[in-house]
Coordinates of C-alpha atoms and ligand atoms in Angstrom, one line a residue:
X762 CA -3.8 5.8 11.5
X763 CA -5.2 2.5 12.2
X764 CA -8.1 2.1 9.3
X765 CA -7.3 5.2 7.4
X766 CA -8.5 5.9 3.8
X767 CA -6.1 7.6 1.2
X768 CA -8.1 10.4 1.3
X769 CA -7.8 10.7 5.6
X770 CA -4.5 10.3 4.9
X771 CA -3.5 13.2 2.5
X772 CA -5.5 15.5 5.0
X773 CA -3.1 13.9 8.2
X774 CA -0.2 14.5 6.5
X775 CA -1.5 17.9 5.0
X776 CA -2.6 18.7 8.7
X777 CA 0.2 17.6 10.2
X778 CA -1.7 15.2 12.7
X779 CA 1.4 12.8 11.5
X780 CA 4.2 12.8 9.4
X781 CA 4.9 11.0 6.2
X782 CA 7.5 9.4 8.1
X783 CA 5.3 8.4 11.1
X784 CA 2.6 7.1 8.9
X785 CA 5.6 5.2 7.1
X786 CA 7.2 3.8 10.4
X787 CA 3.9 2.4 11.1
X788 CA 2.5 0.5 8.4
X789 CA 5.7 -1.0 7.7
X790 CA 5.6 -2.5 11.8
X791 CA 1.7 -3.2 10.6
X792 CA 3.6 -5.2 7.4
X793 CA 5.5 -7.1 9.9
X794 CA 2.8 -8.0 12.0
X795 CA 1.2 -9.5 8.9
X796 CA 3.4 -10.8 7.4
X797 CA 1.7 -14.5 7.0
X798 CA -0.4 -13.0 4.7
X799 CA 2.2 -13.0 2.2
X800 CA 1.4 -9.9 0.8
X801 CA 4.8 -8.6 -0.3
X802 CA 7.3 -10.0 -2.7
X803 CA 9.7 -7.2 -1.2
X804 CA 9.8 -3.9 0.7
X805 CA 11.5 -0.7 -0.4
X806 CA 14.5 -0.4 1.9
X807 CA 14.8 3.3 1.2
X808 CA 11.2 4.2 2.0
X809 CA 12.0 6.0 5.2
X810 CA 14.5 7.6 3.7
X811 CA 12.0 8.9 0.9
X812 CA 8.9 9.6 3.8
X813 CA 11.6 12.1 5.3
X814 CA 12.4 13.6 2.2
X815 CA 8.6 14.4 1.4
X816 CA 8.2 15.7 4.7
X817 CA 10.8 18.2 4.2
X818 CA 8.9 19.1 0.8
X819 CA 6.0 19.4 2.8
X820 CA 7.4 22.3 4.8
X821 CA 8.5 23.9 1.5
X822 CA 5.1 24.0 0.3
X823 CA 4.9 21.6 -2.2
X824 CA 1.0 20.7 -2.8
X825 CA 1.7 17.6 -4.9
X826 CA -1.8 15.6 -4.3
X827 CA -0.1 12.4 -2.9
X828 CA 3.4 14.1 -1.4
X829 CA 4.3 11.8 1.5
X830 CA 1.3 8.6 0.9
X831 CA 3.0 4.8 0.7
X832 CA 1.6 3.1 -2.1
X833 CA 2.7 -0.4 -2.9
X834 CA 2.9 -1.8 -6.6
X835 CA 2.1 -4.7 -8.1
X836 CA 4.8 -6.4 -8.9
X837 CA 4.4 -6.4 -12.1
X838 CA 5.3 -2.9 -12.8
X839 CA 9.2 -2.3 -13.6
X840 CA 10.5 0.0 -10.9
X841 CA 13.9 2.0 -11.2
X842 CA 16.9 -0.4 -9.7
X843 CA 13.9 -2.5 -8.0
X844 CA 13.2 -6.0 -8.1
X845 CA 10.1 -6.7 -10.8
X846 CA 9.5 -10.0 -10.9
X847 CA 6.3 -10.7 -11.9
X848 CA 5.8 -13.5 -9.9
X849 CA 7.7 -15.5 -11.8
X850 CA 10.8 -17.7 -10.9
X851 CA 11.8 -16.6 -14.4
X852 CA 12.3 -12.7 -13.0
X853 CA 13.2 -13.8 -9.1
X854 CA 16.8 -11.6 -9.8
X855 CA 15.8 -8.9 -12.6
X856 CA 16.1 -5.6 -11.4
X857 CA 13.9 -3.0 -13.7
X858 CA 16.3 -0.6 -15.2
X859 CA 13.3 2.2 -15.8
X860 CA 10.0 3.2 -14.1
X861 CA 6.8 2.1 -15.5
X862 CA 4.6 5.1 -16.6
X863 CA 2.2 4.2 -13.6
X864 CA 5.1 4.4 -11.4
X865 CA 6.2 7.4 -12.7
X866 CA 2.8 9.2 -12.7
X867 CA 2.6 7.9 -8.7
X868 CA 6.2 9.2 -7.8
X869 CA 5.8 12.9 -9.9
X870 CA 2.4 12.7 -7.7
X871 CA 4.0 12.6 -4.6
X872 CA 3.6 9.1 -3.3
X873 CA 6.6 6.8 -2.5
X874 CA 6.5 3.4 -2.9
X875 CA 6.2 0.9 0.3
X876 CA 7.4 -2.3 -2.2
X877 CA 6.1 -4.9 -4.4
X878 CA 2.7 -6.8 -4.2
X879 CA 2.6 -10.5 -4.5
X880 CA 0.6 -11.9 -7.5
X881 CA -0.2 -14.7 -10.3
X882 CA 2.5 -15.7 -12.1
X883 CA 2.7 -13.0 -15.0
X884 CA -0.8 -12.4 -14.0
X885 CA -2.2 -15.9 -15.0
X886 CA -4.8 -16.5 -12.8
X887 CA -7.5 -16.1 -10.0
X888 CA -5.8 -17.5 -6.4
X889 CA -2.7 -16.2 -6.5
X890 CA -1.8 -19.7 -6.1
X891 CA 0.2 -19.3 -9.0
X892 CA 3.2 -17.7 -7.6
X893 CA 6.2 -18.3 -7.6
X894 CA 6.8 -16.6 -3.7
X895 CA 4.3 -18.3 -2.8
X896 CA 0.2 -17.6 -2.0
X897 CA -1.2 -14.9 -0.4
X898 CA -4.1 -15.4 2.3
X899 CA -7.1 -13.5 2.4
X900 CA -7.2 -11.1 5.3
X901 CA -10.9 -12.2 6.2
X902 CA -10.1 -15.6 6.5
X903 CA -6.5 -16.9 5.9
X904 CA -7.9 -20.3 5.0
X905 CA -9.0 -18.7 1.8
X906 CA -7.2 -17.4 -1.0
X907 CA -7.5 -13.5 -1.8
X908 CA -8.4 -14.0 -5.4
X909 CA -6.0 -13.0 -8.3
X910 CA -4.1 -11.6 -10.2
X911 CA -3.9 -8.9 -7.9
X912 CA -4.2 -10.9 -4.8
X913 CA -1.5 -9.1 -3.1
X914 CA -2.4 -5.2 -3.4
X915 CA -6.2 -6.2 -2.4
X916 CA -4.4 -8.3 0.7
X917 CA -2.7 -5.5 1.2
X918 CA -5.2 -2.6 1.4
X919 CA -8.1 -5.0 3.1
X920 CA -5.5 -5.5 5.6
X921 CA -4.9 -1.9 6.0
X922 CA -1.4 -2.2 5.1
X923 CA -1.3 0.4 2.7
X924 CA -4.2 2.7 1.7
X925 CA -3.7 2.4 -2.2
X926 CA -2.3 -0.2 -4.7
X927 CA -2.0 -0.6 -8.3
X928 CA -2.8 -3.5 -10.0
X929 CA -3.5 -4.7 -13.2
X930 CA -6.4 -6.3 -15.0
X931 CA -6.9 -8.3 -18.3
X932 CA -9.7 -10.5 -17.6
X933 CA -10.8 -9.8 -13.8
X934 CA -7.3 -9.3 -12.1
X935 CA -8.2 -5.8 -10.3
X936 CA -12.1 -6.7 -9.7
X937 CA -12.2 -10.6 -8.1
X938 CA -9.5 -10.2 -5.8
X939 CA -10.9 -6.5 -4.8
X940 CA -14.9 -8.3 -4.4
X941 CA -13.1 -11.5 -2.5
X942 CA -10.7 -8.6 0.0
X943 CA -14.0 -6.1 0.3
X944 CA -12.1 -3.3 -1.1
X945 CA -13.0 -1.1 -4.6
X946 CA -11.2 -1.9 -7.9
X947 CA -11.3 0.3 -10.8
X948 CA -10.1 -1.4 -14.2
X949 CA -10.2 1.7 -17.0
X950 CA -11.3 2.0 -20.3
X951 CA -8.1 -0.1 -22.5
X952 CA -5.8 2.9 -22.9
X953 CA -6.8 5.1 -19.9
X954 CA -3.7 4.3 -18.3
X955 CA -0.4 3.4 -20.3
X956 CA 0.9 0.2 -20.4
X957 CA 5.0 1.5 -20.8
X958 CA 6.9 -0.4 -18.2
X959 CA 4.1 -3.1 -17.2
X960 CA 4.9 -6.2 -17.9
X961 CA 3.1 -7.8 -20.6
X962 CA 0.3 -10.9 -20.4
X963 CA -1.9 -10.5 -22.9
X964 CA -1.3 -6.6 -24.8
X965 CA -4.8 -5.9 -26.4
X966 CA -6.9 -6.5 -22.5
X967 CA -4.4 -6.0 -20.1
X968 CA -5.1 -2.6 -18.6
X969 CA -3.8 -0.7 -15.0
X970 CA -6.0 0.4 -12.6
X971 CA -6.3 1.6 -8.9
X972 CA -7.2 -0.5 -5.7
X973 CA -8.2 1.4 -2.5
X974 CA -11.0 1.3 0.1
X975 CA -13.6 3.9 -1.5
X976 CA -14.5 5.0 -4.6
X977 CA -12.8 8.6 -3.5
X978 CA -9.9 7.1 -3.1
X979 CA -9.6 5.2 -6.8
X980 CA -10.7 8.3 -7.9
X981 CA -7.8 10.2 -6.7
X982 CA -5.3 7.8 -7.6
X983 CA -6.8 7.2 -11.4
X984 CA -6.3 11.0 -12.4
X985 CA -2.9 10.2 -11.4
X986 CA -2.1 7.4 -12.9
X987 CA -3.9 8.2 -16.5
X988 CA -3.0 9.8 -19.2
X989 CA -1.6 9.8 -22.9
X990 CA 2.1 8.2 -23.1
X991 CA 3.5 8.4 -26.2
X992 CA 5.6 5.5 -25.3
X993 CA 2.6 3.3 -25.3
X994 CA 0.9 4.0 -29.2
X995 CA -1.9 2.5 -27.4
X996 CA -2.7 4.7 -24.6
X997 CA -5.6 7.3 -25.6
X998 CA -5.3 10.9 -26.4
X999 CA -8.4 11.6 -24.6
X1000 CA -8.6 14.1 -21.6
X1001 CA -8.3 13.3 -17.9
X1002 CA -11.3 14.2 -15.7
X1003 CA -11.1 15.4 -12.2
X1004 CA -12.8 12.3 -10.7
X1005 CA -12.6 13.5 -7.8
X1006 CA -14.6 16.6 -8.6
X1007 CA -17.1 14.6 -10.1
X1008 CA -18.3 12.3 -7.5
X1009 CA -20.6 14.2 -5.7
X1010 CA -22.7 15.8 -9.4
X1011 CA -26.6 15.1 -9.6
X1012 CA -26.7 12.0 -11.5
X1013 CA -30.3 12.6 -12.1
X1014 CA -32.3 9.7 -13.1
X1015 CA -29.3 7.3 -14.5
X1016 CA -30.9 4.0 -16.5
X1017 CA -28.8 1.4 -15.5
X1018 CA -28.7 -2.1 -17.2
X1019 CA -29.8 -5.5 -16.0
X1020 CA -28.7 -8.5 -17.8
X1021 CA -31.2 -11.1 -16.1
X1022 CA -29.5 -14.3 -17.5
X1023 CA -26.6 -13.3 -15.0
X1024 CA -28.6 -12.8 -12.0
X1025 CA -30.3 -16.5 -12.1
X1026 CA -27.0 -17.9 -11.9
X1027 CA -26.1 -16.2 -8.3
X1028 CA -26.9 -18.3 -5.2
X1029 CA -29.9 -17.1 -2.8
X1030 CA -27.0 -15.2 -0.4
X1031 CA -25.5 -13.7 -3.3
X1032 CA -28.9 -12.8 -4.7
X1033 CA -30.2 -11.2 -1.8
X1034 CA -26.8 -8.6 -1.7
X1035 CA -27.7 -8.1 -5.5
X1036 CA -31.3 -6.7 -4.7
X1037 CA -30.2 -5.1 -1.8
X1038 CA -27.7 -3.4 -4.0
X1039 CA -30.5 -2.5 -6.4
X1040 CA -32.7 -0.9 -3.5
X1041 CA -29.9 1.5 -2.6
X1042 CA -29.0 2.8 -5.9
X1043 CA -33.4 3.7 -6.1
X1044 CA -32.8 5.5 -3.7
X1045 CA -30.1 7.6 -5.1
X1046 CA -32.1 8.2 -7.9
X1047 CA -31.0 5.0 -10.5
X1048 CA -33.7 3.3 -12.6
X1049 CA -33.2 -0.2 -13.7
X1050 CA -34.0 -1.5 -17.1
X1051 CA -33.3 -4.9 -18.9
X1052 CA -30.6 -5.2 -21.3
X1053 CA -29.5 -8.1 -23.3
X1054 CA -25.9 -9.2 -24.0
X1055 CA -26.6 -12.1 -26.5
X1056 CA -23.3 -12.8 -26.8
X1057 CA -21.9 -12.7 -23.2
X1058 CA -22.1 -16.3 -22.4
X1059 CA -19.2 -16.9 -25.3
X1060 CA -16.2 -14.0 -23.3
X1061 CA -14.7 -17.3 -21.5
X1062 CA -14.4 -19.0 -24.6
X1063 CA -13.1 -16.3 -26.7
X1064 CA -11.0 -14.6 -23.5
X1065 CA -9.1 -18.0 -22.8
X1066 CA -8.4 -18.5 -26.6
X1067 CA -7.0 -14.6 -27.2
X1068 CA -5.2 -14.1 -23.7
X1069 CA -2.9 -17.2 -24.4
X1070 CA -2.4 -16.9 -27.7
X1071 CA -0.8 -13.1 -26.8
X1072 CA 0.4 -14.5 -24.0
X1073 CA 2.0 -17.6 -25.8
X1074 CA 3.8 -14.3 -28.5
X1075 CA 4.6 -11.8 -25.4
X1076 CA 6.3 -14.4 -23.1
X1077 CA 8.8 -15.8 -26.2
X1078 CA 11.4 -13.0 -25.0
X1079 CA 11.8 -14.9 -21.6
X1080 CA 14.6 -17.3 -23.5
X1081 CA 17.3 -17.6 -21.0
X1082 CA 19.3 -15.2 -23.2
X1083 CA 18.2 -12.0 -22.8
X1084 CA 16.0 -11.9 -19.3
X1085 CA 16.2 -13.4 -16.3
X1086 CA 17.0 -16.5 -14.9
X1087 CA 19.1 -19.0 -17.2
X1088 CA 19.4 -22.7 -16.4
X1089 CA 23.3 -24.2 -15.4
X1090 CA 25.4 -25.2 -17.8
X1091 CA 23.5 -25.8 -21.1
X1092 CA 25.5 -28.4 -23.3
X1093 CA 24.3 -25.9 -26.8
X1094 CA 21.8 -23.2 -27.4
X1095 CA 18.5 -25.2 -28.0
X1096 CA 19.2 -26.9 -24.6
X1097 CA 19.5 -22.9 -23.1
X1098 CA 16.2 -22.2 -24.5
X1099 CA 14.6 -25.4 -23.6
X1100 CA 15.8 -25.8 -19.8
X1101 CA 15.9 -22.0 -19.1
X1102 CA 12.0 -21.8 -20.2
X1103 CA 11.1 -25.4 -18.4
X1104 CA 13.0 -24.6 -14.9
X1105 CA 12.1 -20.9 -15.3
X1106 CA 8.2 -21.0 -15.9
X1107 CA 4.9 -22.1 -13.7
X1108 CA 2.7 -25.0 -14.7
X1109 CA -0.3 -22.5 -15.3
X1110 CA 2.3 -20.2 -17.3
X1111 CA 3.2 -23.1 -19.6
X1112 CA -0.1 -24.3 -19.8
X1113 CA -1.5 -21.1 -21.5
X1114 CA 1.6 -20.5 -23.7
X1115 CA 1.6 -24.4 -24.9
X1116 CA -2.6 -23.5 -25.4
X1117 CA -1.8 -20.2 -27.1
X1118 CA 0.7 -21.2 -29.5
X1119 CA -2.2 -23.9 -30.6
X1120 CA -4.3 -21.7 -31.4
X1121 CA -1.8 -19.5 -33.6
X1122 CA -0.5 -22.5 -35.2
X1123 CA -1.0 -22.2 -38.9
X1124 CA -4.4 -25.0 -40.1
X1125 CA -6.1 -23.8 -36.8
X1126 CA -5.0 -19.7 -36.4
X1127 CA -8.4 -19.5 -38.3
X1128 CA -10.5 -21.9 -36.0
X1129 CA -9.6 -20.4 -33.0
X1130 CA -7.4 -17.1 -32.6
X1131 CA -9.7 -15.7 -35.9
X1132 CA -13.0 -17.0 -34.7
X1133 CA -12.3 -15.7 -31.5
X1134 CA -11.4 -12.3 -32.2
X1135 CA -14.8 -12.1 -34.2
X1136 CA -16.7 -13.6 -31.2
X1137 CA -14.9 -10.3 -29.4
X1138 CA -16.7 -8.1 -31.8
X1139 CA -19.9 -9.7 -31.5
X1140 CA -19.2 -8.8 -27.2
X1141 CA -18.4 -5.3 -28.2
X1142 CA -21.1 -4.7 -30.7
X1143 CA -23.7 -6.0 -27.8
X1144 CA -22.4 -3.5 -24.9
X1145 CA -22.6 -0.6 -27.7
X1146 CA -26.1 -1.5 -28.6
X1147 CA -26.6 -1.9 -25.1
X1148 CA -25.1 1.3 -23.8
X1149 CA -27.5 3.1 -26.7
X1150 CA -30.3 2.3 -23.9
X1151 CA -28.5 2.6 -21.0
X1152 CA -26.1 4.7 -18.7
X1153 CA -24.2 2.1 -16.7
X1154 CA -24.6 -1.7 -16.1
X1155 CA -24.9 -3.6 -13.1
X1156 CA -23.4 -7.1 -12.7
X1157 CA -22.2 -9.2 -10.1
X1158 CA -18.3 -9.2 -9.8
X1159 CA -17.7 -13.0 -8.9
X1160 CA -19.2 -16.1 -8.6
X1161 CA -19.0 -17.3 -5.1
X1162 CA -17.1 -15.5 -2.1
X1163 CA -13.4 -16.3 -2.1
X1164 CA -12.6 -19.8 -1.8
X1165 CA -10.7 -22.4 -0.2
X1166 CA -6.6 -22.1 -0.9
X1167 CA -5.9 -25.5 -2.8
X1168 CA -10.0 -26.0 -3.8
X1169 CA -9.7 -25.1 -7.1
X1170 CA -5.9 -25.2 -7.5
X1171 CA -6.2 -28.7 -9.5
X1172 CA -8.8 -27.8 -11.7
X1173 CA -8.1 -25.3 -14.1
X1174 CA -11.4 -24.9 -15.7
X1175 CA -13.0 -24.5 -12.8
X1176 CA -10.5 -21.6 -12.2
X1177 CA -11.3 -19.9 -15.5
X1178 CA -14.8 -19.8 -14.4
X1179 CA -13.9 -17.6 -11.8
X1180 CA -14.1 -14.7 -14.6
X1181 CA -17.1 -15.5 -16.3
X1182 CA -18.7 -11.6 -14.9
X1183 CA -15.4 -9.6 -15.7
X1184 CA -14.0 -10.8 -18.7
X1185 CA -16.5 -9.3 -20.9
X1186 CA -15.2 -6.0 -20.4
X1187 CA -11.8 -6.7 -21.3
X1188 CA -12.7 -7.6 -24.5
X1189 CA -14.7 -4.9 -25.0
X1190 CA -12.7 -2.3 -23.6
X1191 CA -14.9 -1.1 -21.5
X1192 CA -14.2 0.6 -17.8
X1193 CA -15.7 -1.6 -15.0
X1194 CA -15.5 -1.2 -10.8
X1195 CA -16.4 -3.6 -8.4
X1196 CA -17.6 -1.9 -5.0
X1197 CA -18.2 -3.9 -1.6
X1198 CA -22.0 -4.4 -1.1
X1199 CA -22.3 -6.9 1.8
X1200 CA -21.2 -9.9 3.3
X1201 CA -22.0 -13.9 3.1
X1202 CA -21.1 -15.7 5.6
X1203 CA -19.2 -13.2 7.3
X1204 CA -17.0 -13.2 3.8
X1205 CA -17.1 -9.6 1.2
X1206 CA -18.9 -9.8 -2.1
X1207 CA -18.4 -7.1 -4.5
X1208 CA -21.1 -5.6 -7.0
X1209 CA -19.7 -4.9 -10.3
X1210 CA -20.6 -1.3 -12.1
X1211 CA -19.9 -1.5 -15.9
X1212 CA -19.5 2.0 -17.7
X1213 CA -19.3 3.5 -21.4
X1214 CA -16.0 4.1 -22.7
X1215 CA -13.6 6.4 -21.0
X1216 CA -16.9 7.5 -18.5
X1217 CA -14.8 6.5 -15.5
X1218 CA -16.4 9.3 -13.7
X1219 CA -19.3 7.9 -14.0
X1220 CA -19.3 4.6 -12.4
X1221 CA -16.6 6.4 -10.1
X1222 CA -19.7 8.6 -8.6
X1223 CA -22.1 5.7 -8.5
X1224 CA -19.8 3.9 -6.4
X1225 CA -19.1 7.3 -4.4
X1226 CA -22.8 8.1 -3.9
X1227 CA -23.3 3.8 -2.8
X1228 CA -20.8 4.7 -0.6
X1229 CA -22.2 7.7 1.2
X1230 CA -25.2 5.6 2.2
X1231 CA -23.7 2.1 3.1
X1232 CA -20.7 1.1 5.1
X1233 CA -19.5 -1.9 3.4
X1234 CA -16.5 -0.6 2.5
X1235 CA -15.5 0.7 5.4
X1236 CA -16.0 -2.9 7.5
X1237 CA -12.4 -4.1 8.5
X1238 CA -11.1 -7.9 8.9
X1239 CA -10.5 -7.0 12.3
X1240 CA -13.8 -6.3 13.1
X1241 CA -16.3 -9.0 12.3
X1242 CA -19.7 -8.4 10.8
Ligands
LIG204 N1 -8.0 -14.9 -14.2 C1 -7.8 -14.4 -15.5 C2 -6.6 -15.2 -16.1 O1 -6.1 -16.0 -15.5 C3 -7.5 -13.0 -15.4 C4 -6.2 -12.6 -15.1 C5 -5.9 -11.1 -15.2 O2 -6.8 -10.3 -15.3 N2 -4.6 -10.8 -15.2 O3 -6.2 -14.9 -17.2

């Protein structure tokens, strides 16, 4: 049970090699062990409880596809009478009073949930040094910070904690933290998965996606999680595929995009992974051909003017009247809003609504939110042009490896930079995986795969077909390189 994938572990628990219960008892001892990584905000008390429960559906022949398989949340999700706290100080006490979609989707699916994933502070950032409980460390090296905002669910699977996570991504949150952990990250097409119940950053990018060790395995969890909601009007009435199904096709001789400008930027190490990345995908058949994204070097710009400014409108309803945590004895009302907001909120998550509510302000809404959301267009117009020539595009997923906890804590732009590969695809919409393709220094680096819209299953059986002839993904923190 020790490194298990999802997939070995639907077929233990199908096979009876274990029980949902043992496999239960024994990552929650393996949560214990680990706990200095911080990984969890908090643990379902009722799990083994629920474990038994789909072992006795088990023996009445249920075939749900995930019936018995702990997967943790991020804890950004509302769960039933569970703890959701975003992160946040503001949330520490609010218990959800509904299931998410996502949530919903997992449990009908079979899978109970192990507990909550640590995180960014309402998913504002790229450490997870912006929680509230505190940061989480990176498995590899716990020195270094796991990246964010999903630095808890890629902790968490890279540790082998769990086999599966959810997290969430509107500008790199499911990609950087899965390249810095060496796991695979899948953020959809916006409106793949609903957004009902997942709590809200920035509406028009933020978008759900799996977080497991292999391709296979996001591929199992995505046709699960997907899906029109008619409680989000946002979520697409477009059919689900059977990823799954798909991952092994012909791809035949797939032209795949090169955006050169991006590859200059990488150091030597970094480089050197790219190309080797390159070489494998020849060999499954992929041709490379240059693209050019004229307008890519202006997503940080636009992303960190659009995400705040939604971010500045969606966080408003955290007033100390109607959710969570409310400062003591208020002398009047303005003085309930104004302490409840000050004590409840994170520097970072002040910073970005004082930023966004800037740029909204009448005299400069057209400077910056307008001429932002027309820079987004320009990004969107370039991928469609783009993906006229091509099948999929190739990109690096971060940076650098994952840093230093506290090295770029104090300097926010520096943070920001962090996204400068992912957050292009949020504003375009598009579906984007990062998949382990090496080591530097004994540290992961992910290789990014950016698809057309709602062609999941393609980058899905890219990844898969990598996969088959590499072992990257299957390289352990307990086991150095
Ligand atoms: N790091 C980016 C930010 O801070 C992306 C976060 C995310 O995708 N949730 O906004």
């Amino acid at each position: 049970m020790r490194d298990e994938t999802l997939t070995e572990q639907i077929k233990g628990i199908r096979e009876k090699k274990y029980s949902s219960f043992e496999l239960t008892e024994f990552l929650l001892d393996r949560i214990k062990d680990k706990t200095e990584l911080n990984c969890f905000i908090s643990i379902n008390d009722n799990i083994l409880e629920e474990a038994k429960a789909a072992d006795k559906e088990l023996e009445r022949g249920s075939d749900k596809p995930l019936l018995g398989i702990p997967i943790a949340h991020k804890d950004i999700f509302c769960e039933h009478e569970t703890k959701t706290t975003a992160g946040s100080k503001m949330l520490e006490n609010f218990v959800a009073p509904y299931d998410a979609t996502v949530v919903s989707n997992l449990k009908k699916a079979g899978a109970i949930s192990l507990g909550k994933t640590n995180m960014d502070e309402f998913a504002m950032g790229s450490s997870n040094e912006t929680s509230f409980f505190g940061p989480v460390k990176n498995p590899w090296d716990e020195s270094r910070v796991p990246g964010g905002s999903s630095g808890g669910s890629a902790a968490a699977v890279s540790a082998r904690l769990c086999s599966a996570a959810t997290g969430t991504d509107t500008g790199g949150s499911i990609r950087q933290p899965a390249s810095f952990c060496g796991i695979t990250g899948l953020k959809p097409t916006y409106g793949r998965v609903s957004r009902w119940g997942m709590i809200a950053y920035a509406s028009s990018l933020d978008q759900a996606g799996p977080m497991a060790l292999t391709a296979e395995d996001c591929a199992i969890m995505l046709k699960e999680m997907s899906g029109h909601d008619k409680k989000d009007s946002t979520s697409a009435q477009v059919e689900v595929d059977d990823y799954r199904a798909l991952l092994s096709r012909p791809l035949g001789k797939l032209k795949v995009g090169v955006f050169e400008p991006l590859m200059k930027e990488l150091d030597s190490d970094t480089s050197l992974v790219m190309e080797k990345t390159i070489e494998e995908l020849e060999k499954i058949g992929m041709t490379f051909t240059e693209i050019d994204l004229p307008n890519f070097s202006y997503a940080i710009p636009a992303y960190y003017v659009i995400a705040p400014a939604e971010c500045s409108a969606n966080l408003s309803r955290y007033d100390g009247v109607r959710f969570g945590y409310r400062c003591d004895e208020p002398s009047d009302l303005k003085e309930l809003y104004q302490r409840s907001r000050t004590e409840g909120l994170g520097k970072e998550v002040k910073n970005r609504i004082m930023a966004g509510t800037f740029a909204l302000t009448s005299g400069y809404y057209d400077a910056f939110y307008r001429k932002a959301q027309q820079v987004r267009r320009l990004i969107k117009n370039d991928f469609v042009e783009a993906f006229k020539k091509v099948d999929v595009i190739i990109a690096p997923a971060t940076p650098s490896t994952a840093f230093r906890l506290g090295e770029k804590a104090g300097d926010p732009k520096e943070m920001y930079l962090q996204d400068v590969y992912t957050t292009s695809s949020n504003l375009a919409g598009l579906p984007a995986l990062s998949m382990p393709a090496g080591f530097v220094n004994n540290l992961p680096v992910g290789v990014q795969l950016i698809g057309n819209y709602f062609d999941e299953a393609q980058i899905l059986a890219i990844a898969h077909q990598f996969q088959s002839i590499t072992d990257w993904h299957l390289t352990s923190p307990d086991i150095p390189t």
